[in-house]
């Protein structure tokens, strides 16, 4: 601004008010934690959409087993001439794992801060949608965390909670002759157990809750203030949540209903 | 009208505090909630009891002093109206009405229903002001502000600093308040000079005493100035922008 305004040269010497000695220093700063939530949350949303696209291969009309396993194999060996073996998969896993650690750390830290700063008196519960989903983010998040562990044990590692028919190692022969994991068979065997199938469906609903508020949070945490952007993302939040829950939860149900078989 | 009042009584900041129940037999529907408390105090004084301490000043919705929770809702059951503008007609004959101080760890009770809201003042002190020498009034048309910007700045300037947003927030956050001030000052020419510096210092101060925002939006229902929910995103936008300005003031 040139006209009419002179900048004071001593602006930087004007003291910033001191915080009272009673409050703990918030490190890392709240806005940084919110930013970490938004960045890692976005990574998860993109991952879930990508993961869903792969999962939906079980519905391909001819040879779903082959396509699904081919996708699983591709994921493992992506960029393989460039990077040896499953390097890409490990980078991918490393990034997701780091994002998860950061997400959980920031989420829990923010939750603790929020709870320290709420007052002592009872509040009238306001039954709005954002109240339901927004105030349960930590709980839905912890269920998701438990699920992630279960899911890895069940379909990746084949330990503890996996079906007794879990085929470890390399047992499926792809069309091009390469041998890979029979991820498809593992999936079908696992979901043929009704309690496991129901558990997956329930968790998908929890994820939808987490995402419908989470994507709205991302919108705000990235500082989107334009009216149209906000309106679109508010709708997109529910839409993505719906797509993920319908797309993923249909798979265990389809296995239970005998639509997807070996 | 007959109303049962449950009022929080607390001798001082470190006192235990507890509820006291009183009956008002001659409440009228057109009484404001503050007049209801006046009525109660009249009754208490007549019976040689200590009147309830609560704050008020303008009693017409412009000063932001009358902060208290009514039945667990900041300012009372009506949305976007300060306590001084809410009336007994919201309640039914014989109903119990519970008065508590604003609920937030950052607003410690001074006495009864009066809380210490200077935390909000410290956010303003940290940068919610304009410290540029504006000189004498400039000639017409040397400082152009579009009509839209002027209107939007005024909408955000409407915040009366009442603190209802903090009490409404399950996280004790002051994002609506801080966002309103940041948005207001970022829209006007003199304010733009220190836009980034202000964002850094006000948000740093806000974090010292108030909670993180989870975009639940309860504050927007309580705010008597009807500050829009976009103010929450303004806090993040201004802080990110300030980050990109690498230590510059504007
Ligand atoms: C693993 C355990 C998880 C925990 C403990 C957790 C916890 C949380 C919490 C507490 C918040 C709210 C932060 C706030 O108050 O603003 C949050 C936000 C979010 N979470 Fe999670 N979460 C978990 C996993 C996930 C997963 C797997 C996803 C992906 C689907 C996800 C996506 C999001 C998104 C998008 C947000 C919004 C980020 C923001 O505040 O901008 N979370 N999470
Ligand atoms: S934003 Fe609204 S509720 Fe918050 S202090 Fe300002 S006027 Fe009060
Ligand atoms: S007393 Fe001034 S706003 Fe209520």
Coordinates of C-alpha atoms and ligand atoms in Angstrom, one line a residue:
Chain A
X1 CA 0.0 0.0 0.0
X2 CA 1.7 3.2 -1.1
X3 CA -0.7 6.0 -0.7
X4 CA -1.6 7.5 2.6
X5 CA 0.1 5.0 4.8
X6 CA 3.6 5.1 6.3
X7 CA 4.9 2.0 7.9
X8 CA 6.2 2.5 11.4
X9 CA 9.8 1.5 11.6
X10 CA 9.5 0.1 15.1
X11 CA 6.7 -2.3 14.4
X12 CA 8.8 -5.3 15.3
X13 CA 9.7 -3.8 18.7
X14 CA 6.1 -3.7 19.9
X15 CA 5.9 -6.4 22.5
X16 CA 3.6 -9.4 22.0
X17 CA 1.5 -10.0 25.1
X18 CA 2.9 -12.5 27.5
X19 CA 0.9 -15.7 28.1
X20 CA -0.1 -16.3 31.7
X21 CA 2.4 -18.5 33.6
X22 CA -0.4 -21.0 34.3
X23 CA -0.8 -22.3 30.8
X24 CA 1.6 -25.0 29.4
X25 CA 3.6 -24.0 26.4
X26 CA 1.9 -25.6 23.3
X27 CA 4.6 -27.3 21.4
X28 CA 4.2 -28.3 18.6
X29 CA 1.9 -25.4 17.9
X30 CA -1.7 -26.2 17.5
X31 CA -1.9 -25.0 13.9
X32 CA 1.1 -27.1 13.0
X33 CA -0.6 -30.2 14.4
X34 CA -3.8 -29.3 12.5
X35 CA -1.7 -29.0 9.3
X36 CA -0.2 -32.4 9.9
X37 CA -3.7 -33.9 10.5
X38 CA -4.8 -32.4 7.2
X39 CA -1.8 -33.5 5.2
X40 CA -1.7 -37.1 6.6
X41 CA -5.5 -37.2 6.4
X42 CA -5.4 -36.3 2.7
X43 CA -2.8 -39.0 2.1
X44 CA -5.2 -41.6 3.7
X45 CA -8.2 -40.4 1.7
X46 CA -6.2 -40.8 -1.5
X47 CA -4.9 -44.1 -0.4
X48 CA -8.4 -45.4 0.4
X49 CA -9.7 -44.4 -3.0
X50 CA -6.7 -46.1 -4.6
X51 CA -7.2 -49.1 -2.5
X52 CA -10.9 -49.2 -3.2
X53 CA -10.2 -49.2 -7.0
X54 CA -8.0 -52.2 -6.5
X55 CA -10.5 -54.0 -4.3
X56 CA -13.3 -53.6 -6.8
X57 CA -11.4 -55.8 -9.2
X58 CA -13.1 -58.7 -7.4
X59 CA -16.2 -57.7 -9.4
X60 CA -14.6 -58.1 -12.8
X61 CA -16.8 -60.4 -14.9
X62 CA -14.1 -62.8 -16.2
X63 CA -11.3 -64.2 -14.1
X64 CA -11.6 -61.8 -11.1
X65 CA -9.0 -64.0 -9.3
X66 CA -6.4 -63.4 -12.0
X67 CA -7.1 -59.6 -12.2
X68 CA -7.1 -59.2 -8.5
X69 CA -3.9 -61.1 -8.0
X70 CA -2.3 -59.3 -10.9
X71 CA -3.1 -56.0 -9.2
X72 CA -1.7 -57.3 -5.9
X73 CA 1.4 -58.4 -7.8
X74 CA 1.7 -55.1 -9.7
X75 CA 1.6 -53.3 -6.4
X76 CA 4.4 -55.3 -5.0
X77 CA 6.7 -55.0 -8.0
X78 CA 5.8 -51.5 -9.3
X79 CA 8.8 -49.8 -10.9
X80 CA 10.6 -53.1 -10.4
X81 CA 13.2 -52.8 -13.2
X82 CA 14.1 -49.4 -11.8
X83 CA 14.0 -50.4 -8.1
X84 CA 14.7 -54.0 -7.1
X85 CA 11.8 -56.3 -6.2
X86 CA 9.2 -54.8 -3.9
X87 CA 11.2 -51.6 -3.2
X88 CA 8.3 -49.4 -4.3
X89 CA 5.9 -51.3 -2.0
X90 CA 8.2 -50.7 0.9
X91 CA 8.5 -47.0 0.2
X92 CA 4.7 -46.9 -0.1
X93 CA 4.3 -48.7 3.2
X94 CA 6.9 -46.6 4.9
X95 CA 5.1 -43.4 3.8
X96 CA 1.8 -44.7 5.0
X97 CA 3.2 -45.9 8.2
X98 CA 4.9 -42.6 8.9
X99 CA 1.7 -40.7 8.0
X100 CA -0.2 -43.0 10.4
X101 CA 2.2 -42.3 13.3
X102 CA 2.1 -38.6 12.7
X103 CA -1.7 -38.6 12.3
X104 CA -2.3 -40.6 15.6
X105 CA 0.3 -38.5 17.5
X106 CA -1.2 -35.2 16.3
X107 CA -4.8 -36.4 16.8
X108 CA -4.2 -37.6 20.3
X109 CA -2.2 -34.4 21.2
X110 CA -5.0 -32.2 19.9
X111 CA -7.6 -34.2 21.8
X112 CA -5.7 -33.9 25.0
X113 CA -5.3 -30.1 24.5
X114 CA -9.0 -29.7 23.8
X115 CA -10.0 -31.7 26.8
X116 CA -7.7 -29.8 29.1
X117 CA -9.3 -26.5 27.9
X118 CA -13.0 -27.4 28.1
X119 CA -14.6 -26.1 31.3
X120 CA -16.2 -28.0 34.2
X121 CA -19.9 -27.3 33.7
X122 CA -22.3 -29.6 31.9
X123 CA -23.2 -28.7 28.3
X124 CA -26.4 -29.3 26.5
X125 CA -25.7 -31.8 23.8
X126 CA -26.4 -30.3 20.4
X127 CA -27.6 -33.2 18.1
X128 CA -26.1 -31.9 14.9
X129 CA -24.3 -34.1 12.4
X130 CA -21.0 -32.5 12.9
X131 CA -21.5 -32.9 16.6
X132 CA -21.9 -36.7 16.2
X133 CA -19.0 -37.2 13.8
X134 CA -16.7 -34.4 14.9
X135 CA -16.7 -35.2 18.6
X136 CA -16.1 -38.9 18.0
X137 CA -13.0 -38.5 15.8
X138 CA -10.6 -39.9 18.3
X139 CA -12.9 -42.9 19.0
X140 CA -13.6 -43.6 15.3
X141 CA -9.8 -43.2 14.7
X142 CA -8.9 -45.7 17.4
X143 CA -11.3 -48.2 16.0
X144 CA -9.7 -47.7 12.6
X145 CA -6.2 -48.2 14.2
X146 CA -7.4 -51.5 15.7
X147 CA -8.8 -52.4 12.3
X148 CA -5.6 -51.6 10.5
X149 CA -3.8 -54.1 12.7
X150 CA -6.4 -56.7 12.3
X151 CA -6.6 -56.2 8.6
X152 CA -2.8 -56.6 8.2
X153 CA -2.7 -59.7 10.3
X154 CA -5.7 -61.1 8.4
X155 CA -4.9 -60.5 4.8
X156 CA -1.2 -59.5 4.6
X157 CA 0.7 -61.4 7.2
X158 CA -1.7 -64.3 7.7
X159 CA -1.2 -64.5 11.5
X160 CA -3.4 -64.9 14.5
X161 CA -6.8 -63.7 13.1
X162 CA -6.3 -65.0 9.5
X163 CA -8.5 -67.8 8.2
X164 CA -7.0 -71.3 8.5
X165 CA -7.0 -71.5 4.7
X166 CA -4.6 -68.6 4.4
X167 CA -2.2 -69.3 1.6
X168 CA 1.1 -67.8 2.6
X169 CA 4.0 -67.3 0.3
X170 CA 3.8 -67.5 -3.5
X171 CA 1.1 -69.8 -4.7
X172 CA -0.7 -68.2 -7.5
X173 CA 0.5 -68.5 -11.1
X174 CA -0.2 -65.4 -13.2
X175 CA -0.9 -65.5 -16.9
X176 CA 2.6 -64.4 -17.7
X177 CA 3.9 -67.3 -15.7
X178 CA 5.1 -65.3 -12.6
X179 CA 4.2 -66.8 -9.3
X180 CA 2.6 -64.5 -6.7
X181 CA 0.5 -64.5 -3.5
X182 CA -3.1 -65.7 -3.9
X183 CA -4.6 -62.6 -2.3
X184 CA -8.0 -63.3 -3.8
X185 CA -8.2 -66.7 -2.2
X186 CA -7.2 -65.3 1.2
X187 CA -9.8 -62.6 0.9
X188 CA -12.6 -65.1 0.1
X189 CA -11.5 -67.5 2.8
X190 CA -11.4 -64.7 5.4
X191 CA -14.8 -63.2 4.5
X192 CA -16.5 -66.6 4.5
X193 CA -16.3 -66.3 8.3
X194 CA -19.5 -64.4 9.0
X195 CA -18.2 -62.6 12.2
X196 CA -15.2 -61.3 10.2
X197 CA -17.3 -60.1 7.3
X198 CA -19.7 -58.3 9.7
X199 CA -16.7 -56.7 11.5
X200 CA -15.3 -55.4 8.2
X201 CA -18.7 -53.9 7.3
X202 CA -19.1 -52.2 10.7
X203 CA -15.6 -50.7 10.5
X204 CA -16.3 -49.4 7.0
X205 CA -19.2 -47.4 8.5
X206 CA -16.9 -46.1 11.2
X207 CA -14.4 -45.0 8.5
X208 CA -17.2 -43.2 6.7
X209 CA -18.0 -41.3 9.8
X210 CA -14.4 -40.4 10.4
X211 CA -14.0 -39.3 6.7
X212 CA -17.2 -37.3 6.4
X213 CA -16.0 -35.0 9.2
X214 CA -12.4 -35.5 8.3
X215 CA -12.6 -34.1 4.8
X216 CA -14.6 -31.2 6.1
X217 CA -11.8 -30.6 8.6
X218 CA -9.2 -30.8 5.8
X219 CA -11.1 -28.1 4.0
X220 CA -10.8 -25.8 7.0
X221 CA -7.3 -26.8 8.0
X222 CA -6.0 -25.9 4.5
X223 CA -7.7 -22.5 4.9
X224 CA -10.2 -22.8 2.1
X225 CA -12.4 -19.7 2.5
X226 CA -14.0 -19.4 -0.9
X227 CA -17.7 -20.1 -0.6
X228 CA -17.9 -22.4 -3.7
X229 CA -14.9 -24.5 -2.7
X230 CA -16.3 -25.0 0.7
X231 CA -19.8 -26.0 -0.5
X232 CA -18.3 -28.5 -3.0
X233 CA -16.0 -30.0 -0.4
X234 CA -18.8 -30.3 2.2
X235 CA -20.7 -32.4 -0.3
X236 CA -17.7 -34.2 -1.5
X237 CA -16.9 -35.2 2.1
X238 CA -20.1 -37.2 2.4
X239 CA -19.8 -38.5 -1.1
X240 CA -16.3 -39.9 -0.7
X241 CA -17.3 -41.4 2.6
X242 CA -20.3 -43.0 1.0
X243 CA -18.3 -44.4 -2.0
X244 CA -15.8 -45.9 0.3
X245 CA -18.3 -47.5 2.7
X246 CA -20.5 -48.9 -0.1
X247 CA -17.7 -50.0 -2.3
X248 CA -15.6 -51.8 0.4
X249 CA -18.4 -53.1 2.6
X250 CA -20.1 -54.7 -0.4
X251 CA -17.2 -57.1 -0.8
X252 CA -17.5 -59.1 2.5
X253 CA -21.3 -59.0 2.0
X254 CA -20.9 -60.4 -1.5
X255 CA -18.6 -63.2 -0.2
X256 CA -21.1 -64.1 2.5
X257 CA -24.0 -64.0 -0.1
X258 CA -22.0 -66.4 -2.3
X259 CA -21.7 -63.8 -5.2
X260 CA -17.9 -63.9 -4.9
X261 CA -16.5 -67.4 -4.7
X262 CA -13.3 -69.1 -5.5
Chain B
X1 CA -45.0 -17.1 35.8
X2 CA -43.2 -19.3 38.2
X3 CA -39.7 -20.4 37.5
X4 CA -37.2 -22.4 39.5
X5 CA -33.7 -20.9 39.2
X6 CA -30.6 -23.1 39.8
X7 CA -27.7 -20.6 40.0
X8 CA -24.0 -21.4 40.3
X9 CA -22.6 -19.7 43.4
X10 CA -18.8 -19.4 43.9
X11 CA -17.2 -17.0 46.4
X12 CA -14.1 -16.5 44.5
X13 CA -11.7 -18.1 42.0
X14 CA -10.4 -20.7 44.4
X15 CA -13.7 -21.4 46.2
X16 CA -15.4 -24.8 45.7
X17 CA -18.7 -23.4 44.3
X18 CA -22.1 -25.1 44.0
X19 CA -25.7 -24.7 42.9
X20 CA -28.3 -22.7 44.8
X21 CA -32.0 -23.1 44.1
X22 CA -34.5 -20.3 44.2
X23 CA -38.1 -19.8 43.2
X24 CA -39.3 -16.8 41.3
X25 CA -43.1 -16.4 41.5
X26 CA -43.6 -13.2 39.6
X27 CA -41.6 -13.7 36.4
X28 CA -43.2 -12.3 33.3
X29 CA -42.7 -13.5 29.7
X30 CA -41.3 -10.2 28.5
X31 CA -38.5 -10.0 31.1
X32 CA -35.0 -10.5 29.7
X33 CA -32.9 -13.2 31.3
X34 CA -30.8 -10.5 33.0
X35 CA -34.0 -8.9 34.4
X36 CA -34.9 -12.3 35.7
X37 CA -31.6 -12.4 37.5
X38 CA -32.2 -8.8 38.7
X39 CA -35.5 -10.0 40.1
X40 CA -33.8 -12.9 41.9
X41 CA -31.2 -10.5 43.4
X42 CA -34.0 -8.2 44.6
X43 CA -35.5 -11.1 46.3
X44 CA -32.2 -12.2 47.8
X45 CA -31.4 -8.7 49.1
X46 CA -34.9 -8.5 50.7
X47 CA -34.2 -11.7 52.5
X48 CA -30.8 -10.4 53.6
X49 CA -28.9 -12.8 51.3
X50 CA -26.0 -12.1 49.1
X51 CA -27.1 -11.2 45.5
X52 CA -25.8 -13.2 42.6
X53 CA -22.8 -11.6 40.8
X54 CA -23.3 -11.4 37.1
X55 CA -22.1 -9.0 34.4
X56 CA -24.0 -6.7 32.2
X57 CA -23.6 -3.3 30.7
X58 CA -25.5 -2.1 27.6
X59 CA -28.3 -4.6 27.8
X60 CA -29.0 -4.1 24.2
X61 CA -26.6 -6.5 22.5
X62 CA -23.7 -4.3 21.7
X63 CA -21.1 -4.6 24.5
X64 CA -20.7 -8.3 24.9
X65 CA -20.5 -8.2 28.7
X66 CA -23.5 -10.4 29.6
X67 CA -21.7 -13.8 29.3
X68 CA -23.3 -16.7 31.1
X69 CA -24.7 -20.2 30.2
X70 CA -28.4 -20.9 30.5
X71 CA -29.4 -24.5 30.7
X72 CA -25.9 -25.4 29.3
X73 CA -26.2 -23.1 26.3
X74 CA -24.2 -19.9 26.0
X75 CA -26.5 -16.8 26.4
X76 CA -29.6 -18.9 26.5
X77 CA -31.9 -21.1 24.3
X78 CA -32.2 -18.7 21.4
X79 CA -29.5 -18.9 18.7
X80 CA -27.4 -15.8 17.9
X81 CA -28.9 -13.6 20.7
X82 CA -26.9 -12.3 23.7
X83 CA -28.3 -13.0 27.2
X84 CA -29.6 -9.5 27.5
X85 CA -31.7 -9.9 24.4
X86 CA -33.2 -13.3 25.4
X87 CA -36.5 -13.5 27.3
X88 CA -38.3 -15.5 29.9
X89 CA -40.9 -16.3 27.2
X90 CA -38.5 -19.1 26.0
X91 CA -39.4 -21.0 29.1
X92 CA -42.6 -22.6 30.4
X93 CA -44.4 -21.9 33.6
X94 CA -42.8 -24.0 36.4
X95 CA -39.6 -24.8 34.4
X96 CA -36.2 -25.0 36.0
X97 CA -33.6 -22.7 34.5
X98 CA -30.0 -23.3 35.3
X99 CA -27.5 -20.5 35.2
X100 CA -23.8 -21.4 35.1
X101 CA -20.7 -19.3 34.3
X102 CA -19.3 -19.5 30.8
X103 CA -17.8 -22.9 30.4
X104 CA -14.1 -22.9 29.4
X105 CA -10.9 -23.6 31.3
X106 CA -9.5 -20.3 29.8
X107 CA -12.3 -18.4 31.5
X108 CA -11.7 -18.9 35.3
X109 CA -14.6 -17.9 37.5
X110 CA -14.1 -14.6 39.4
X111 CA -17.3 -14.9 41.4
X112 CA -20.7 -16.6 40.8
X113 CA -21.5 -16.1 37.1
X114 CA -18.7 -13.7 36.4
X115 CA -15.7 -15.1 34.5
X116 CA -12.3 -13.7 33.6
X117 CA -12.4 -13.2 29.8
X118 CA -9.1 -11.3 29.6
X119 CA -7.7 -14.2 27.6
X120 CA -9.5 -12.7 24.6
X121 CA -8.0 -9.3 25.4
X122 CA -4.6 -10.8 25.3
X123 CA -5.3 -12.2 21.8
X124 CA -6.2 -8.6 20.7
X125 CA -3.2 -7.2 22.4
X126 CA -1.0 -9.6 20.5
X127 CA -1.9 -8.0 17.2
X128 CA -5.6 -7.3 16.8
X129 CA -4.8 -3.7 16.4
X130 CA -3.4 -1.5 13.6
X131 CA 0.0 0.0 14.5
X132 CA 0.7 2.0 11.3
X133 CA 0.8 5.7 11.3
X134 CA -2.2 6.6 9.2
X135 CA -1.3 10.3 9.1
X136 CA -4.0 12.8 8.5
X137 CA -7.2 11.9 6.6
X138 CA -6.1 11.1 3.0
X139 CA -7.6 12.8 0.0
X140 CA -10.7 11.3 -1.5
X141 CA -10.0 8.2 -3.7
X142 CA -6.4 7.8 -2.7
X143 CA -7.3 4.7 -0.6
X144 CA -9.6 2.5 -2.6
X145 CA -11.7 -0.1 -0.8
X146 CA -14.3 -2.0 -2.8
X147 CA -17.8 -2.0 -1.5
X148 CA -17.7 -5.8 -1.1
X149 CA -14.6 -5.7 0.9
X150 CA -15.9 -2.9 3.1
X151 CA -19.1 -4.9 3.7
X152 CA -17.3 -8.1 4.5
X153 CA -14.9 -6.3 6.8
X154 CA -17.8 -4.8 8.6
X155 CA -19.5 -8.2 8.9
X156 CA -16.4 -9.6 10.6
X157 CA -15.9 -6.5 12.7
X158 CA -19.3 -7.1 14.2
X159 CA -17.7 -9.4 16.9
X160 CA -18.5 -8.0 20.3
X161 CA -15.9 -10.1 22.1
X162 CA -18.5 -11.7 24.3
X163 CA -16.7 -15.1 24.5
X164 CA -19.9 -17.2 23.8
X165 CA -18.0 -19.0 21.0
X166 CA -15.5 -20.3 23.5
X167 CA -18.1 -21.4 25.9
X168 CA -20.0 -23.1 23.1
X169 CA -17.0 -25.0 21.9
X170 CA -16.4 -28.5 23.2
X171 CA -12.7 -27.8 22.8
X172 CA -12.6 -24.4 24.4
X173 CA -11.3 -22.9 21.2
X174 CA -11.4 -19.2 20.3
X175 CA -11.1 -19.7 16.5
X176 CA -14.4 -17.8 15.7
X177 CA -13.2 -14.8 17.7
X178 CA -9.7 -14.8 16.4
X179 CA -10.8 -15.5 12.8
X180 CA -13.3 -12.7 12.9
X181 CA -10.6 -10.2 13.9
X182 CA -8.1 -11.6 11.4
X183 CA -10.6 -11.5 8.5
X184 CA -11.7 -8.0 9.4
X185 CA -8.3 -6.5 9.5
X186 CA -7.0 -8.5 6.4
X187 CA -9.7 -6.8 4.3
X188 CA -8.9 -3.2 4.9
X189 CA -5.9 -1.2 3.6
X190 CA -4.3 -0.2 6.9
X191 CA -4.7 -3.7 8.3
X192 CA -3.0 -5.3 5.3
X193 CA 0.3 -3.7 6.3
X194 CA 0.8 -6.1 9.2
X195 CA -1.3 -8.9 8.0
X196 CA 1.3 -11.7 8.3
X197 CA 2.8 -10.4 11.5
X198 CA -0.6 -10.2 13.1
X199 CA -1.5 -13.7 12.1
X200 CA 1.6 -15.1 13.6
X201 CA 1.3 -13.2 16.9
X202 CA -2.5 -13.5 17.4
X203 CA -2.6 -17.2 16.6
X204 CA 0.5 -17.9 18.8
X205 CA -1.3 -16.1 21.6
X206 CA -4.6 -17.9 20.9
X207 CA -2.8 -21.2 21.2
X208 CA -1.4 -20.4 24.6
X209 CA -4.8 -20.2 26.2
X210 CA -7.4 -21.7 24.0
X211 CA -8.1 -25.1 22.4
X212 CA -7.8 -26.5 18.9
X213 CA -10.7 -26.2 16.5
X214 CA -12.4 -29.3 15.3
X215 CA -14.9 -27.6 13.0
X216 CA -17.9 -28.7 14.9
X217 CA -19.6 -25.4 14.5
X218 CA -21.4 -24.9 17.8
X219 CA -19.8 -21.4 18.1
X220 CA -21.7 -20.2 15.1
X221 CA -25.0 -21.0 16.7
X222 CA -24.1 -19.1 19.9
X223 CA -22.5 -16.0 18.3
X224 CA -24.7 -12.9 18.8
X225 CA -22.8 -11.1 16.0
X226 CA -23.6 -14.0 13.6
X227 CA -19.9 -14.3 12.6
X228 CA -20.0 -16.9 9.8
X229 CA -18.3 -20.3 10.1
X230 CA -15.7 -19.4 7.5
X231 CA -13.9 -17.4 10.2
X232 CA -12.6 -20.8 11.4
X233 CA -10.8 -21.4 8.1
X234 CA -9.6 -17.8 8.1
X235 CA -7.4 -18.6 11.1
X236 CA -5.7 -21.4 9.2
X237 CA -5.6 -19.5 5.9
X238 CA -3.9 -16.5 7.6
X239 CA -1.4 -18.7 9.5
X240 CA -0.4 -20.6 6.3
X241 CA -0.2 -17.4 4.4
X242 CA 2.0 -15.9 7.1
X243 CA 4.3 -18.9 6.9
X244 CA 4.8 -18.3 3.2
X245 CA 5.6 -14.7 3.9
X246 CA 8.9 -15.8 5.6
X247 CA 9.0 -13.3 8.5
X248 CA 7.6 -10.3 6.5
X249 CA 5.1 -8.1 8.2
X250 CA 2.5 -7.7 5.5
Ligands
LIG1 C1 -5.2 -44.9 13.2 C2 -5.9 -44.3 14.0 C3 -6.5 -42.9 13.8 C4 -6.7 -42.0 14.8 C5 -6.3 -42.2 16.2 C6 -7.2 -40.8 14.2 C7 -7.6 -39.7 14.9 C8 -8.1 -38.6 14.4 C9 -8.5 -37.4 15.1 C10 -8.5 -37.3 16.6 C11 -8.9 -36.5 14.2 C12 -9.4 -35.1 14.6 C13 -8.4 -34.1 14.8 C14 -9.1 -32.8 15.1 O1 -9.6 -32.6 16.2 O2 -9.2 -32.0 14.2 C15 -8.7 -37.0 12.9 C16 -8.8 -36.3 11.8 C17 -8.8 -36.9 10.6 N1 -8.5 -38.3 10.3 FE1 -8.0 -39.6 11.6 N2 -7.4 -41.0 12.9 C18 -6.9 -42.3 12.6 C19 -6.8 -42.9 11.4 C20 -7.3 -42.3 10.2 C21 -7.3 -42.9 9.0 C22 -6.9 -44.4 8.7 C23 -7.8 -42.0 8.1 C24 -8.1 -42.2 6.7 C25 -9.1 -42.7 6.3 C26 -8.0 -40.8 8.8 C27 -8.5 -39.6 8.3 C28 -8.6 -38.4 9.0 C29 -8.9 -37.2 8.4 C30 -9.1 -36.9 6.9 C31 -8.9 -36.2 9.4 C32 -9.2 -34.7 9.3 C33 -7.8 -34.0 9.5 C34 -8.0 -32.6 9.9 O3 -8.2 -32.3 11.1 O4 -7.8 -31.8 9.0 N3 -7.7 -41.0 10.1 N4 -8.2 -38.3 13.1
LIG2 S1 -17.1 -14.3 17.5 FE1 -19.3 -14.0 18.2 S2 -19.4 -15.4 20.0 FE2 -17.2 -15.1 19.6 S3 -16.6 -13.4 20.9 FE3 -17.1 -12.5 18.9 S4 -19.3 -12.0 19.1 FE4 -18.9 -13.3 20.8
LIG3 S1 -25.2 -6.5 28.2 FE1 -24.2 -5.7 26.5 S2 -24.4 -7.3 25.1 FE2 -25.7 -8.0 26.7

